[in-house]
């Protein structure tokens, strides 16, 4: 283990690992630190939807970044599979958003209007058409918006494959190693201070610590990243009930295969519970009811598992991406909130570009700028 590497990355979630692999493949020496012996942050807990049009509130920088990421996904997944020898569970199948009340239909129509006007691949569905796309849906859903080019991935397989690909490329993975903070001197950023008191020298530090990104000691200014808890459950099926992603008002559904068995992942709540990662019975029951309202055949299906994770949220729900304006060679790659799985390949490309002397793409550079919250 060298005591000096070019790039030190705090956080071995999907964002940290994606950056590490990309930089290593471009020739840098890279070390990733994660306090968990087996990282199980938001990346492990996620649903795995790759759905920029389903998540974007408007046609702004988030959508541009998300579409950039979606376009990278097939090639990125194929590379990770080739490098790791593992399947990441990427599936096409689209995403279907459904509505029942007049208000919900109107809101979906508004989304359809701006997305269709911008030329995106979106299809408006009446009630019979909703059931033609996903026949298992309850007949009470009166309208739907179909996003045919959206996809999903298995985040746990992906995390394992990405760690394998990073390791195969020569990234040093220091799992079980907590970072206390930045090691700074009069000359600027020296590297990292670890929780055991030791120091590691590095050329660049990448803060990819997810929901904990603001807790790294020695940051030049407070980083307003907050944990947004999400709870999920998985139901075991006899056979797949849906082909793609489905989202209703109280739950979304993601098909997944677990140990060779068809499974449906149901998500997800959003609340502020601090750094507490636990599920509660009432929230899980609410999600289950939301899922059964979408697909009645889910009633009585056995629960395989339930879990929670912490999304890295920001005040404007946008990522924090780029060099810290107050400390050269410190890069933030955090705040991916509800979409870090989707955004991982574009985030890795952006950070690699910056470290190599380039700039963040102007389509999202200002919107994601690390100094935007205090005008730095
Ligand atoms: P994490 O995966 O949380 O990784 C951060 C890592 O940093 C952790 O492993 C932690 O141990 C480590 N760390 C923190 N502090 C330190 C320290 N001081 N020293 C050492 N290590 C440290 N996104 C999508 O795109 N699609 C989805 O369908 C989707 N569904 C979601 C569902 C749920 C329930 C949740 C919770 C999230 C979902 N997300 C989804 C969001 C996505 O999971 C996150 O945006 C993404 O995983 C963030 O990745 P990350 O690497 O930044 O954070
Ligand atoms: N993107 C889905 C979630 O965060 O729950």
CSV table of C-alpha atoms and ligand atoms in Angstrom, one decimal:
chain,number,residue,atom,x,y,z
A,1,UNK,CA,0.0,0.0,0.0
A,2,UNK,CA,1.7,3.2,-1.1
A,3,UNK,CA,1.7,6.2,1.4
A,4,UNK,CA,1.1,8.6,-1.4
A,5,UNK,CA,-1.3,8.3,-4.3
A,6,UNK,CA,-2.5,10.8,-6.9
A,7,UNK,CA,-6.1,10.6,-5.9
A,8,UNK,CA,-7.6,9.9,-2.5
A,9,UNK,CA,-11.4,9.2,-2.6
A,10,UNK,CA,-13.5,9.4,0.5
A,11,UNK,CA,-16.4,6.9,0.1
A,12,UNK,CA,-16.7,3.5,-1.6
A,13,UNK,CA,-20.3,3.9,-2.7
A,14,UNK,CA,-21.1,3.9,-6.4
A,15,UNK,CA,-20.0,7.5,-6.9
A,16,UNK,CA,-16.6,7.0,-5.3
A,17,UNK,CA,-15.9,3.7,-7.0
A,18,UNK,CA,-17.1,5.0,-10.4
A,19,UNK,CA,-14.7,7.9,-10.2
A,20,UNK,CA,-11.9,5.7,-8.9
A,21,UNK,CA,-12.2,3.2,-11.8
A,22,UNK,CA,-12.3,5.9,-14.4
A,23,UNK,CA,-9.3,7.8,-13.1
A,24,UNK,CA,-7.3,4.6,-12.7
A,25,UNK,CA,-8.1,3.5,-16.3
A,26,UNK,CA,-6.7,6.9,-17.3
A,27,UNK,CA,-3.4,6.2,-15.5
A,28,UNK,CA,-3.8,7.8,-12.1
A,29,UNK,CA,-2.9,6.0,-8.9
A,30,UNK,CA,-6.1,5.9,-6.8
A,31,UNK,CA,-7.1,4.9,-3.3
A,32,UNK,CA,-10.6,4.6,-2.0
A,33,UNK,CA,-11.4,4.8,1.7
A,34,UNK,CA,-14.6,3.5,3.2
A,35,UNK,CA,-15.2,3.0,6.9
A,36,UNK,CA,-17.4,0.0,6.2
A,37,UNK,CA,-15.7,-3.4,5.7
A,38,UNK,CA,-18.4,-3.9,3.0
A,39,UNK,CA,-19.9,-0.6,1.9
A,40,UNK,CA,-23.6,-0.5,2.4
A,41,UNK,CA,-24.5,3.1,1.9
A,42,UNK,CA,-27.3,4.5,-0.3
A,43,UNK,CA,-25.8,2.7,-3.3
A,44,UNK,CA,-26.5,-0.7,-1.7
A,45,UNK,CA,-30.0,0.4,-0.6
A,46,UNK,CA,-31.1,1.9,-3.8
A,47,UNK,CA,-33.9,0.8,-6.2
A,48,UNK,CA,-31.8,1.1,-9.3
A,49,UNK,CA,-34.1,3.1,-11.6
A,50,UNK,CA,-32.4,4.9,-14.5
A,51,UNK,CA,-35.2,7.3,-15.1
A,52,UNK,CA,-34.2,11.0,-15.8
A,53,UNK,CA,-37.5,11.9,-17.4
A,54,UNK,CA,-39.5,10.3,-14.5
A,55,UNK,CA,-37.5,12.3,-11.9
A,56,UNK,CA,-36.8,15.7,-13.5
A,57,UNK,CA,-39.1,18.4,-12.2
A,58,UNK,CA,-38.4,20.6,-15.3
A,59,UNK,CA,-36.2,20.8,-18.4
A,60,UNK,CA,-33.2,22.1,-16.5
A,61,UNK,CA,-29.6,21.0,-15.8
A,62,UNK,CA,-30.6,17.9,-13.9
A,63,UNK,CA,-32.5,16.5,-16.9
A,64,UNK,CA,-29.5,17.3,-19.2
A,65,UNK,CA,-27.1,15.6,-16.9
A,66,UNK,CA,-29.5,12.6,-16.4
A,67,UNK,CA,-30.0,12.1,-20.1
A,68,UNK,CA,-26.3,12.3,-20.6
A,69,UNK,CA,-25.9,9.6,-18.0
A,70,UNK,CA,-28.7,7.4,-19.4
A,71,UNK,CA,-27.0,7.5,-22.8
A,72,UNK,CA,-23.7,6.3,-21.2
A,73,UNK,CA,-25.3,3.4,-19.3
A,74,UNK,CA,-25.3,0.5,-21.9
A,75,UNK,CA,-21.6,1.0,-22.7
A,76,UNK,CA,-20.7,1.6,-19.1
A,77,UNK,CA,-22.5,-1.5,-17.9
A,78,UNK,CA,-21.0,-3.7,-20.6
A,79,UNK,CA,-17.5,-2.4,-19.7
A,80,UNK,CA,-18.0,-3.2,-16.0
A,81,UNK,CA,-19.3,-6.6,-16.8
A,82,UNK,CA,-16.3,-7.4,-19.0
A,83,UNK,CA,-13.8,-6.1,-16.4
A,84,UNK,CA,-15.4,-7.8,-13.4
A,85,UNK,CA,-16.9,-10.9,-15.0
A,86,UNK,CA,-20.2,-10.1,-13.2
A,87,UNK,CA,-23.7,-9.3,-14.4
A,88,UNK,CA,-24.9,-5.9,-13.2
A,89,UNK,CA,-28.6,-6.7,-13.9
A,90,UNK,CA,-29.2,-3.9,-16.4
A,91,UNK,CA,-32.7,-4.2,-18.0
A,92,UNK,CA,-34.6,-2.1,-20.5
A,93,UNK,CA,-38.4,-2.1,-20.1
A,94,UNK,CA,-39.3,1.5,-19.7
A,95,UNK,CA,-41.0,3.3,-16.9
A,96,UNK,CA,-44.7,3.8,-16.5
A,97,UNK,CA,-46.1,6.6,-14.3
A,98,UNK,CA,-49.8,6.2,-13.5
A,99,UNK,CA,-52.5,8.5,-12.1
A,100,UNK,CA,-56.1,8.1,-10.9
A,101,UNK,CA,-57.4,11.4,-9.4
A,102,UNK,CA,-58.2,14.4,-11.6
A,103,UNK,CA,-55.4,16.4,-9.9
A,104,UNK,CA,-52.8,13.6,-10.5
A,105,UNK,CA,-53.8,13.2,-14.1
A,106,UNK,CA,-53.4,16.9,-14.6
A,107,UNK,CA,-50.0,16.9,-13.1
A,108,UNK,CA,-48.9,14.0,-15.3
A,109,UNK,CA,-50.3,15.8,-18.3
A,110,UNK,CA,-48.3,18.8,-17.5
A,111,UNK,CA,-45.1,16.6,-17.4
A,112,UNK,CA,-46.1,15.0,-20.7
A,113,UNK,CA,-46.7,18.4,-22.3
A,114,UNK,CA,-43.2,19.8,-21.6
A,115,UNK,CA,-41.4,16.6,-22.3
A,116,UNK,CA,-43.2,15.9,-25.6
A,117,UNK,CA,-42.7,19.5,-26.7
A,118,UNK,CA,-39.0,19.1,-26.1
A,119,UNK,CA,-39.0,16.0,-28.3
A,120,UNK,CA,-38.4,13.4,-25.6
A,121,UNK,CA,-39.6,9.9,-26.1
A,122,UNK,CA,-42.8,10.0,-24.0
A,123,UNK,CA,-46.1,8.4,-24.7
A,124,UNK,CA,-49.5,9.5,-23.2
A,125,UNK,CA,-51.8,6.5,-22.3
A,126,UNK,CA,-55.5,6.3,-21.6
A,127,UNK,CA,-56.8,3.6,-19.1
A,128,UNK,CA,-56.9,0.7,-21.6
A,129,UNK,CA,-53.5,1.6,-23.0
A,130,UNK,CA,-52.0,1.6,-19.4
A,131,UNK,CA,-53.1,-2.0,-19.1
A,132,UNK,CA,-51.7,-2.9,-22.5
A,133,UNK,CA,-48.3,-1.8,-21.3
A,134,UNK,CA,-48.5,-3.5,-17.9
A,135,UNK,CA,-51.4,-5.9,-17.9
A,136,UNK,CA,-51.1,-6.7,-14.1
A,137,UNK,CA,-52.1,-3.1,-13.2
A,138,UNK,CA,-55.4,-2.5,-11.5
A,139,UNK,CA,-58.0,-1.2,-13.9
A,140,UNK,CA,-58.7,1.9,-11.8
A,141,UNK,CA,-55.6,3.8,-13.1
A,142,UNK,CA,-57.1,6.2,-15.6
A,143,UNK,CA,-54.0,7.6,-17.3
A,144,UNK,CA,-50.4,7.0,-17.7
A,145,UNK,CA,-47.2,8.4,-19.0
A,146,UNK,CA,-44.8,5.9,-20.6
A,147,UNK,CA,-41.1,6.5,-20.8
A,148,UNK,CA,-40.0,3.6,-23.1
A,149,UNK,CA,-36.2,4.2,-23.1
A,150,UNK,CA,-35.9,4.1,-19.3
A,151,UNK,CA,-34.2,1.2,-17.6
A,152,UNK,CA,-33.2,-0.3,-14.3
A,153,UNK,CA,-30.2,-2.0,-12.8
A,154,UNK,CA,-29.5,-4.1,-9.7
A,155,UNK,CA,-27.6,-1.7,-7.5
A,156,UNK,CA,-26.1,-4.5,-5.3
A,157,UNK,CA,-24.8,-6.4,-8.2
A,158,UNK,CA,-23.5,-3.2,-9.7
A,159,UNK,CA,-21.7,-2.2,-6.5
A,160,UNK,CA,-19.9,-5.6,-6.4
A,161,UNK,CA,-19.1,-5.5,-10.1
A,162,UNK,CA,-17.8,-1.9,-9.9
A,163,UNK,CA,-15.6,-2.8,-6.9
A,164,UNK,CA,-14.3,-5.8,-8.9
A,165,UNK,CA,-13.6,-3.7,-11.9
A,166,UNK,CA,-11.9,-1.0,-9.8
A,167,UNK,CA,-9.8,-3.6,-8.1
A,168,UNK,CA,-8.9,-5.3,-11.4
A,169,UNK,CA,-7.8,-1.9,-12.8
A,170,UNK,CA,-5.5,-1.4,-9.8
A,171,UNK,CA,-7.4,0.8,-7.5
A,172,UNK,CA,-6.5,0.4,-3.8
A,173,UNK,CA,-9.7,-0.3,-1.9
A,174,UNK,CA,-9.1,0.5,1.8
A,175,UNK,CA,-12.4,-0.7,3.2
A,176,UNK,CA,-12.8,-0.6,7.0
A,177,UNK,CA,-10.8,2.6,7.1
A,178,UNK,CA,-12.6,5.7,8.4
A,179,UNK,CA,-11.5,9.2,7.2
A,180,UNK,CA,-11.6,11.8,9.9
A,181,UNK,CA,-10.9,14.8,7.7
A,182,UNK,CA,-8.7,16.7,5.3
A,183,UNK,CA,-5.0,17.1,6.1
A,184,UNK,CA,-4.2,20.8,5.3
A,185,UNK,CA,-1.1,22.8,5.7
A,186,UNK,CA,0.2,26.2,4.7
A,187,UNK,CA,0.8,25.0,1.2
A,188,UNK,CA,-2.8,23.8,0.9
A,189,UNK,CA,-4.3,20.3,0.7
A,190,UNK,CA,-1.9,17.6,1.7
A,191,UNK,CA,-4.2,14.6,1.8
A,192,UNK,CA,-6.3,12.9,4.4
A,193,UNK,CA,-6.3,12.4,8.1
A,194,UNK,CA,-7.6,9.0,9.1
A,195,UNK,CA,-9.6,8.2,12.2
A,196,UNK,CA,-6.7,6.1,13.6
A,197,UNK,CA,-4.6,9.3,13.6
A,198,UNK,CA,-2.4,8.4,10.5
A,199,UNK,CA,-2.1,10.7,7.5
A,200,UNK,CA,-2.1,9.8,3.8
A,201,UNK,CA,-0.6,12.1,1.3
A,202,UNK,CA,-2.4,12.7,-2.0
A,203,UNK,CA,-2.5,15.1,-5.0
A,204,UNK,CA,-6.2,15.4,-5.1
A,205,UNK,CA,-9.0,14.5,-2.6
A,206,UNK,CA,-12.5,13.5,-3.9
A,207,UNK,CA,-15.3,13.9,-1.4
A,208,UNK,CA,-17.7,11.1,-2.3
A,209,UNK,CA,-18.9,10.4,1.2
A,210,UNK,CA,-22.6,10.4,0.3
A,211,UNK,CA,-25.0,11.6,3.0
A,212,UNK,CA,-21.9,12.0,5.3
A,213,UNK,CA,-20.1,14.4,2.9
A,214,UNK,CA,-20.6,17.4,5.1
A,215,UNK,CA,-19.1,15.7,8.1
A,216,UNK,CA,-15.5,15.5,6.8
A,217,UNK,CA,-13.4,17.6,9.2
A,218,UNK,CA,-11.4,20.5,7.7
A,219,UNK,CA,-13.7,21.4,4.8
A,220,UNK,CA,-13.1,25.0,3.9
A,221,UNK,CA,-16.8,25.8,4.2
A,222,UNK,CA,-19.9,23.9,5.4
A,223,UNK,CA,-21.3,21.6,2.8
A,224,UNK,CA,-25.1,21.4,3.1
A,225,UNK,CA,-25.6,17.7,2.5
A,226,UNK,CA,-28.3,16.1,4.6
A,227,UNK,CA,-29.4,12.5,4.9
A,228,UNK,CA,-32.8,11.8,3.4
A,229,UNK,CA,-33.9,8.4,4.6
A,230,UNK,CA,-35.6,6.0,2.1
A,231,UNK,CA,-37.2,2.7,3.2
A,232,UNK,CA,-37.9,-0.2,0.8
A,233,UNK,CA,-39.1,-3.8,0.8
A,234,UNK,CA,-38.9,-6.7,-1.6
A,235,UNK,CA,-41.7,-9.2,-2.3
A,236,UNK,CA,-41.1,-12.7,-3.6
A,237,UNK,CA,-43.0,-13.6,-6.8
A,238,UNK,CA,-43.8,-16.9,-8.5
A,239,UNK,CA,-43.3,-15.2,-11.9
A,240,UNK,CA,-42.6,-11.7,-13.0
A,241,UNK,CA,-45.7,-9.5,-12.8
A,242,UNK,CA,-44.4,-6.3,-14.5
A,243,UNK,CA,-41.9,-5.9,-17.4
A,244,UNK,CA,-40.6,-2.4,-16.5
A,245,UNK,CA,-40.7,0.2,-13.8
A,246,UNK,CA,-44.1,1.4,-12.5
A,247,UNK,CA,-44.7,4.4,-10.3
A,248,UNK,CA,-47.9,5.4,-8.6
A,249,UNK,CA,-48.7,8.0,-5.9
A,250,UNK,CA,-47.7,5.9,-2.9
A,251,UNK,CA,-45.1,3.5,-4.3
A,252,UNK,CA,-42.9,2.5,-7.2
A,253,UNK,CA,-42.1,-1.0,-8.4
A,254,UNK,CA,-38.9,-2.4,-9.7
A,255,UNK,CA,-38.5,-6.0,-11.1
A,256,UNK,CA,-35.4,-7.7,-9.8
A,257,UNK,CA,-34.1,-11.3,-9.7
A,258,UNK,CA,-32.7,-12.4,-6.3
A,259,UNK,CA,-31.1,-15.9,-6.1
A,260,UNK,CA,-32.7,-16.8,-9.3
A,261,UNK,CA,-36.2,-15.9,-8.1
A,262,UNK,CA,-38.4,-13.2,-9.5
A,263,UNK,CA,-38.8,-10.4,-7.0
A,264,UNK,CA,-40.4,-7.0,-6.9
A,265,UNK,CA,-38.7,-4.2,-5.0
A,266,UNK,CA,-41.1,-1.6,-3.6
A,267,UNK,CA,-40.0,1.9,-2.8
A,268,UNK,CA,-39.6,4.3,-1.3
A,269,UNK,CA,-40.3,6.7,1.5
A,270,UNK,CA,-38.5,10.0,2.1
A,271,UNK,CA,-38.1,11.4,5.6
A,272,UNK,CA,-35.5,13.1,7.8
A,273,UNK,CA,-34.4,10.7,10.5
A,274,UNK,CA,-30.9,12.1,10.9
A,275,UNK,CA,-28.3,9.4,10.3
A,276,UNK,CA,-30.6,6.7,11.6
A,277,UNK,CA,-30.8,3.8,9.1
A,278,UNK,CA,-33.8,1.7,10.2
A,279,UNK,CA,-37.2,0.7,8.9
A,280,UNK,CA,-40.5,1.2,10.7
A,281,UNK,CA,-43.5,-1.0,10.4
A,282,UNK,CA,-46.0,1.8,9.5
A,283,UNK,CA,-43.9,3.1,6.6
A,284,UNK,CA,-43.3,-0.4,5.2
A,285,UNK,CA,-47.1,-1.2,5.5
A,286,UNK,CA,-47.8,2.1,3.6
A,287,UNK,CA,-45.4,1.1,0.8
A,288,UNK,CA,-46.9,-2.3,0.6
A,289,UNK,CA,-50.5,-0.9,0.4
A,290,UNK,CA,-49.3,1.5,-2.4
A,291,UNK,CA,-47.8,-1.5,-4.3
A,292,UNK,CA,-51.0,-3.5,-3.9
A,293,UNK,CA,-53.0,-0.6,-5.2
A,294,UNK,CA,-50.9,-0.7,-8.3
A,295,UNK,CA,-50.9,-4.5,-8.8
A,296,UNK,CA,-53.6,-6.3,-6.9
A,297,UNK,CA,-51.9,-9.7,-7.5
A,298,UNK,CA,-49.2,-8.6,-5.0
A,299,UNK,CA,-51.7,-9.2,-2.1
A,300,UNK,CA,-50.4,-12.0,0.1
A,301,UNK,CA,-47.0,-12.2,-1.6
A,302,UNK,CA,-44.3,-13.0,1.0
A,303,UNK,CA,-41.9,-10.3,2.0
A,304,UNK,CA,-38.3,-11.2,1.3
A,305,UNK,CA,-36.6,-8.3,3.0
A,306,UNK,CA,-36.9,-4.7,4.1
A,307,UNK,CA,-34.2,-2.1,4.4
A,308,UNK,CA,-33.4,1.6,4.6
A,309,UNK,CA,-30.7,3.9,3.2
A,310,UNK,CA,-29.7,7.6,3.4
A,311,UNK,CA,-29.8,9.6,0.2
A,312,UNK,CA,-27.4,12.5,0.0
A,313,UNK,CA,-29.8,15.5,-0.2
A,314,UNK,CA,-28.9,19.1,-0.9
A,315,UNK,CA,-31.0,22.3,-0.4
A,316,UNK,CA,-31.9,22.5,-4.1
A,317,UNK,CA,-31.9,18.7,-4.7
A,318,UNK,CA,-29.1,19.0,-7.2
A,319,UNK,CA,-25.7,17.3,-7.0
A,320,UNK,CA,-22.6,19.1,-5.7
A,321,UNK,CA,-20.0,18.5,-8.4
A,322,UNK,CA,-16.7,20.2,-9.0
A,323,UNK,CA,-13.6,21.7,-7.4
A,324,UNK,CA,-14.1,23.5,-4.1
A,325,UNK,CA,-13.7,27.2,-4.9
A,326,UNK,CA,-11.9,27.7,-1.6
A,327,UNK,CA,-9.5,24.8,-1.8
A,328,UNK,CA,-7.8,23.7,-5.0
A,329,UNK,CA,-7.5,20.0,-5.5
A,330,UNK,CA,-10.5,19.2,-3.4
A,331,UNK,CA,-13.3,17.9,-5.6
A,332,UNK,CA,-16.8,17.3,-4.4
A,333,UNK,CA,-18.9,14.6,-6.0
A,334,UNK,CA,-21.9,14.3,-3.8
A,335,UNK,CA,-25.5,15.3,-3.2
A,336,UNK,CA,-26.9,12.9,-5.9
A,337,UNK,CA,-30.0,12.5,-3.7
A,338,UNK,CA,-32.6,10.3,-5.6
A,339,UNK,CA,-30.5,9.6,-8.6
A,340,UNK,CA,-26.9,8.6,-7.8
A,341,UNK,CA,-27.2,5.3,-9.5
A,342,UNK,CA,-28.3,6.9,-12.8
A,343,UNK,CA,-25.8,9.7,-12.5
A,344,UNK,CA,-22.7,7.6,-11.7
A,345,UNK,CA,-21.2,7.3,-15.2
A,346,UNK,CA,-21.5,11.0,-16.0
A,347,UNK,CA,-20.2,12.0,-12.5
A,348,UNK,CA,-17.1,9.8,-13.0
A,349,UNK,CA,-16.5,11.3,-16.4
A,350,UNK,CA,-16.9,14.9,-15.1
A,351,UNK,CA,-14.5,14.3,-12.2
A,352,UNK,CA,-11.9,12.7,-14.4
A,353,UNK,CA,-12.2,15.7,-16.7
A,354,UNK,CA,-11.6,18.2,-13.9
A,355,UNK,CA,-8.7,16.3,-12.4
A,356,UNK,CA,-7.1,16.2,-15.8
A,357,UNK,CA,-7.3,20.0,-16.0
A,358,UNK,CA,-10.6,20.3,-17.9
A,359,UNK,CA,-13.8,21.9,-16.8
A,360,UNK,CA,-17.3,20.7,-15.8
A,361,UNK,CA,-19.7,20.8,-18.8
A,362,UNK,CA,-21.3,24.3,-18.9
A,363,UNK,CA,-24.7,22.7,-19.3
A,364,UNK,CA,-24.6,21.9,-15.5
A,365,UNK,CA,-21.4,23.5,-14.1
A,366,UNK,CA,-23.1,26.4,-12.4
A,367,UNK,CA,-26.2,24.6,-11.2
A,368,UNK,CA,-24.0,21.9,-9.5
A,369,UNK,CA,-21.2,24.3,-8.4
A,370,UNK,CA,-19.9,23.5,-4.9
A,371,UNK,CA,-19.9,27.2,-3.9
A,372,UNK,CA,-23.4,28.0,-5.0
A,373,UNK,CA,-25.0,27.9,-1.5
A,374,UNK,CA,-22.8,30.7,0.0
A,375,UNK,CA,-21.9,32.6,-3.2
A,376,UNK,CA,-18.3,31.5,-3.2
B,1,LIG,P1,-23.2,6.1,-0.7
B,1,LIG,O1,-23.6,4.9,-1.5
B,1,LIG,O2,-24.0,6.3,0.6
B,1,LIG,O3,-21.7,5.9,-0.3
B,1,LIG,C1,-21.0,6.8,0.5
B,1,LIG,C2,-20.0,6.0,1.3
B,1,LIG,O4,-19.1,6.8,2.0
B,1,LIG,C3,-20.6,5.0,2.3
B,1,LIG,O5,-20.2,3.7,1.9
B,1,LIG,C4,-19.9,5.4,3.6
B,1,LIG,O6,-19.6,4.3,4.4
B,1,LIG,C5,-18.7,6.1,3.1
B,1,LIG,N1,-18.2,7.1,4.1
B,1,LIG,C6,-18.9,8.2,4.6
B,1,LIG,N2,-18.2,8.9,5.4
B,1,LIG,C7,-17.0,8.3,5.5
B,1,LIG,C8,-15.8,8.6,6.2
B,1,LIG,N3,-15.6,9.6,7.0
B,1,LIG,N4,-14.7,7.7,6.0
B,1,LIG,C9,-14.8,6.6,5.2
B,1,LIG,N5,-16.0,6.3,4.5
B,1,LIG,C10,-17.0,7.2,4.7
B,1,LIG,N6,-30.7,6.5,-7.3
B,1,LIG,C11,-31.1,6.2,-8.6
B,1,LIG,O7,-30.4,6.6,-9.5
B,1,LIG,N7,-32.1,5.3,-8.8
B,1,LIG,C12,-32.9,4.8,-7.9
B,1,LIG,O8,-33.8,4.0,-8.1
B,1,LIG,C13,-32.6,5.1,-6.5
B,1,LIG,N8,-33.3,4.6,-5.5
B,1,LIG,C14,-33.0,4.9,-4.2
B,1,LIG,C15,-33.8,4.3,-3.2
B,1,LIG,C16,-33.4,4.5,-1.9
B,1,LIG,C17,-34.2,3.9,-0.8
B,1,LIG,C18,-32.3,5.3,-1.6
B,1,LIG,C19,-31.9,5.5,-0.2
B,1,LIG,C20,-31.5,5.9,-2.6
B,1,LIG,C21,-31.9,5.7,-3.9
B,1,LIG,N9,-31.2,6.3,-5.0
B,1,LIG,C22,-31.5,6.0,-6.3
B,1,LIG,C23,-30.2,7.3,-4.7
B,1,LIG,C24,-28.8,6.7,-4.8
B,1,LIG,O9,-28.8,5.5,-4.0
B,1,LIG,C25,-27.8,7.7,-4.2
B,1,LIG,O10,-27.9,8.9,-4.8
B,1,LIG,C26,-26.3,7.1,-4.4
B,1,LIG,O11,-26.2,5.8,-4.0
B,1,LIG,C27,-25.3,8.0,-3.7
B,1,LIG,O12,-24.1,7.3,-3.9
B,1,LIG,P2,-22.8,7.7,-3.0
B,1,LIG,O13,-21.7,6.9,-3.4
B,1,LIG,O14,-22.7,9.2,-3.1
B,1,LIG,O15,-23.3,7.5,-1.5
B,2,LIG,N1,-35.0,7.4,-7.1
B,2,LIG,C1,-35.8,6.8,-6.2
B,2,LIG,C2,-35.6,7.1,-4.8
B,2,LIG,O1,-34.7,7.7,-4.4
B,2,LIG,O2,-36.4,6.6,-4.0
